Coordinates of C-alpha atoms in Angstrom, one line a residue:
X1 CA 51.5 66.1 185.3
X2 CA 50.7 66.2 181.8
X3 CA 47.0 67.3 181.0
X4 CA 44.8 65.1 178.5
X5 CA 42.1 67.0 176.3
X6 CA 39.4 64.9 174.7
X7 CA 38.7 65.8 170.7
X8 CA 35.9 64.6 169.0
X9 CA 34.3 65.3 165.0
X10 CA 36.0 65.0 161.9
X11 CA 39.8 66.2 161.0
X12 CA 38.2 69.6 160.5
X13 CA 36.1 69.6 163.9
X14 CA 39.6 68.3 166.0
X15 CA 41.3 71.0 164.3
X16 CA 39.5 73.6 165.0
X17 CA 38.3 72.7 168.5
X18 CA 42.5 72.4 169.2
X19 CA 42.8 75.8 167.7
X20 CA 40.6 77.2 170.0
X21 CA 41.2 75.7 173.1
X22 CA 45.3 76.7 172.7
X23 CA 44.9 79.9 170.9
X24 CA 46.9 82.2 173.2
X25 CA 49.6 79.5 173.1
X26 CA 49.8 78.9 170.2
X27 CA 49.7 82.9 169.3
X28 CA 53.0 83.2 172.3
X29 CA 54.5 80.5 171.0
X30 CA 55.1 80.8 167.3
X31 CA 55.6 84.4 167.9
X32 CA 58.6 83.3 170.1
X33 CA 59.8 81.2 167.7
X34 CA 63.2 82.6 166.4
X35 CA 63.9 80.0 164.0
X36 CA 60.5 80.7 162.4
X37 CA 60.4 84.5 162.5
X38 CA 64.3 85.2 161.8
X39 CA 64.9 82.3 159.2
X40 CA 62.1 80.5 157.6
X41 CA 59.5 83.1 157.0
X42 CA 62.9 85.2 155.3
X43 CA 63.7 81.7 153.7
X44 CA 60.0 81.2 151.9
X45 CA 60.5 84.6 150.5
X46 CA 63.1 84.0 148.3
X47 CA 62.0 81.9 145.3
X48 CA 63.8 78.5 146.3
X49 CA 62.3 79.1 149.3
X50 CA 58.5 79.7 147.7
X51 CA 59.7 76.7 145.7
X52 CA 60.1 74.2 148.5
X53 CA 57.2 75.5 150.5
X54 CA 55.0 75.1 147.7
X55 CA 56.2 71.6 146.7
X56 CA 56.1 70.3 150.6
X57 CA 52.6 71.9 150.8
X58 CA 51.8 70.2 147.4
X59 CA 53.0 66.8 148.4
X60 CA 51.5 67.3 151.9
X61 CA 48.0 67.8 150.4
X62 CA 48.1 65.0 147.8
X63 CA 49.0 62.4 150.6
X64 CA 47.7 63.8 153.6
X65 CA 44.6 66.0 152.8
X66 CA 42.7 65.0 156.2
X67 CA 45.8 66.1 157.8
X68 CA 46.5 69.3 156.3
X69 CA 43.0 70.3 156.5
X70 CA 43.5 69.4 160.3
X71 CA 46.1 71.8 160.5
X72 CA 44.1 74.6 158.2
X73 CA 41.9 74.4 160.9
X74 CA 43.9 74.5 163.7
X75 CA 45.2 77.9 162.1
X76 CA 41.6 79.5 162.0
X77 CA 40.4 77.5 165.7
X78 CA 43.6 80.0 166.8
X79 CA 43.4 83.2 164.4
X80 CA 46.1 82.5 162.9
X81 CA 48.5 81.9 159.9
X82 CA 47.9 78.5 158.3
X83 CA 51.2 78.9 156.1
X84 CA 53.2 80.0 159.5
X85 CA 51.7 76.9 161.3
X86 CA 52.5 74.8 158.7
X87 CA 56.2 76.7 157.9
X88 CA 56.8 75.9 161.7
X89 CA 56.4 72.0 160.7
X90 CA 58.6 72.0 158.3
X91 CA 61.5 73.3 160.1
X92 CA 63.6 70.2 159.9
X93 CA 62.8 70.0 156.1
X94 CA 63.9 73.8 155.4
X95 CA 66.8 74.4 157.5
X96 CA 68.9 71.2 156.4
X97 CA 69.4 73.8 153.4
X98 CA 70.9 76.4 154.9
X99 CA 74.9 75.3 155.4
X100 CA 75.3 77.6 158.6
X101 CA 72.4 75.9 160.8
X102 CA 72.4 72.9 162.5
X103 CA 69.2 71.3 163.3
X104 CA 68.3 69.4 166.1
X105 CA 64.3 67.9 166.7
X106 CA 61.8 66.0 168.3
X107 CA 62.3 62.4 168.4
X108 CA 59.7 60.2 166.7
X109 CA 59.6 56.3 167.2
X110 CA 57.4 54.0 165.5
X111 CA 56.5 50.3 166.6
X112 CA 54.2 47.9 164.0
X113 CA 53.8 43.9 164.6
X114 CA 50.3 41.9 162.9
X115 CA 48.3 43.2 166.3
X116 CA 49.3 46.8 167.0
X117 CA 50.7 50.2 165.9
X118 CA 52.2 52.4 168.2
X119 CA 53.8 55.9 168.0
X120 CA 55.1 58.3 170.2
X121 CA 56.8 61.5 169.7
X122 CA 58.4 63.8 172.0
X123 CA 58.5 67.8 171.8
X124 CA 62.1 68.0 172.9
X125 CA 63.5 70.4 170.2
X126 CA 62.5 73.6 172.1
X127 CA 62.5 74.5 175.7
X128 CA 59.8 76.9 174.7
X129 CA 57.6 73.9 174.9
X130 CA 57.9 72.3 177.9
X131 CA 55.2 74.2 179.9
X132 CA 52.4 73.1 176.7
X133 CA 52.4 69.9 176.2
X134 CA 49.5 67.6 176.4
X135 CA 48.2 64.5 175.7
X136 CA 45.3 64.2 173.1
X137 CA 42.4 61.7 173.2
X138 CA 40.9 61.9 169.6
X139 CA 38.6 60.1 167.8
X140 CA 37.7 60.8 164.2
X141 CA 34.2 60.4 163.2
X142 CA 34.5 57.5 161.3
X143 CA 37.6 56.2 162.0
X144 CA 39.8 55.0 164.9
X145 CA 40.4 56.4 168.6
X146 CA 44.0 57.1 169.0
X147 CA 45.9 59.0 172.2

């Protein structure tokens, strides 16, 4: 059975309570993450690297400040590294340039008529993951509930 949590506040609020409440996993699981540790954190140290990081966090900001401050403060809810939390979620937008690596992901679908918007998104990419999932109930102050 897959637990729901229940998030309430602002993007910043969410953030950090989810940073808190899944600190240790979060901790085991990005520092399990090969792909992270063995070829993106080597990959944002070269300068096309810093380059591309810097231009996705760029563009990420500009369009989606509520959710990278969301993120920011899932990263201190946790103790840890904004820039390796948000280097993790880029992984299908780094590795595509490196020639040797494949990359296989989550599955995101998307469903929009006049009356409803629906999303789901699956954490199949990693086996690592399986035992973590949940389902949030958020509501933003100010804005919509979503699940």
């Amino acid at each position: 059975m897959i637990p729901i949590h229940t998030f309430n506040g602002t993007h910043r609020e969410v953030g950090y309570q989810v940073g808190q409440l899944f600190s240790e996993q979060i901790h085991w699981i990005m520092d399990q993450h090969e792909e992270l540790q063995n070829r993106l954190k080597p990959y944002i140290a070269t300068a096309d690297g810093r380059r591309r990081f810097d231009t996705f966090l760029a563009l990420n900001t500009a369009i989606y400040p509520e959710l990278v401050e969301e993120l920011k403060s899932i990263a201190a809810g946790a103790d840890y590294s904004f820039e390796d939390l948000f280097l993790a979620h880029l992984r299908g937008e780094i590795l595509p340039f490196d020639i040797h690596q494949d990359v296989a992901g989550c599955s995101t679908c998307t469903l929009k008529n006049d009356d409803i918007l629906v999303m789901g998104h699956n954490e199949d990419a990693m086996l690592r993951f399986r035992d973590f999932l949940y389902l949030a109930d958020v509501t933003i102050t100010g804005s919509q509930r979503f699940m």
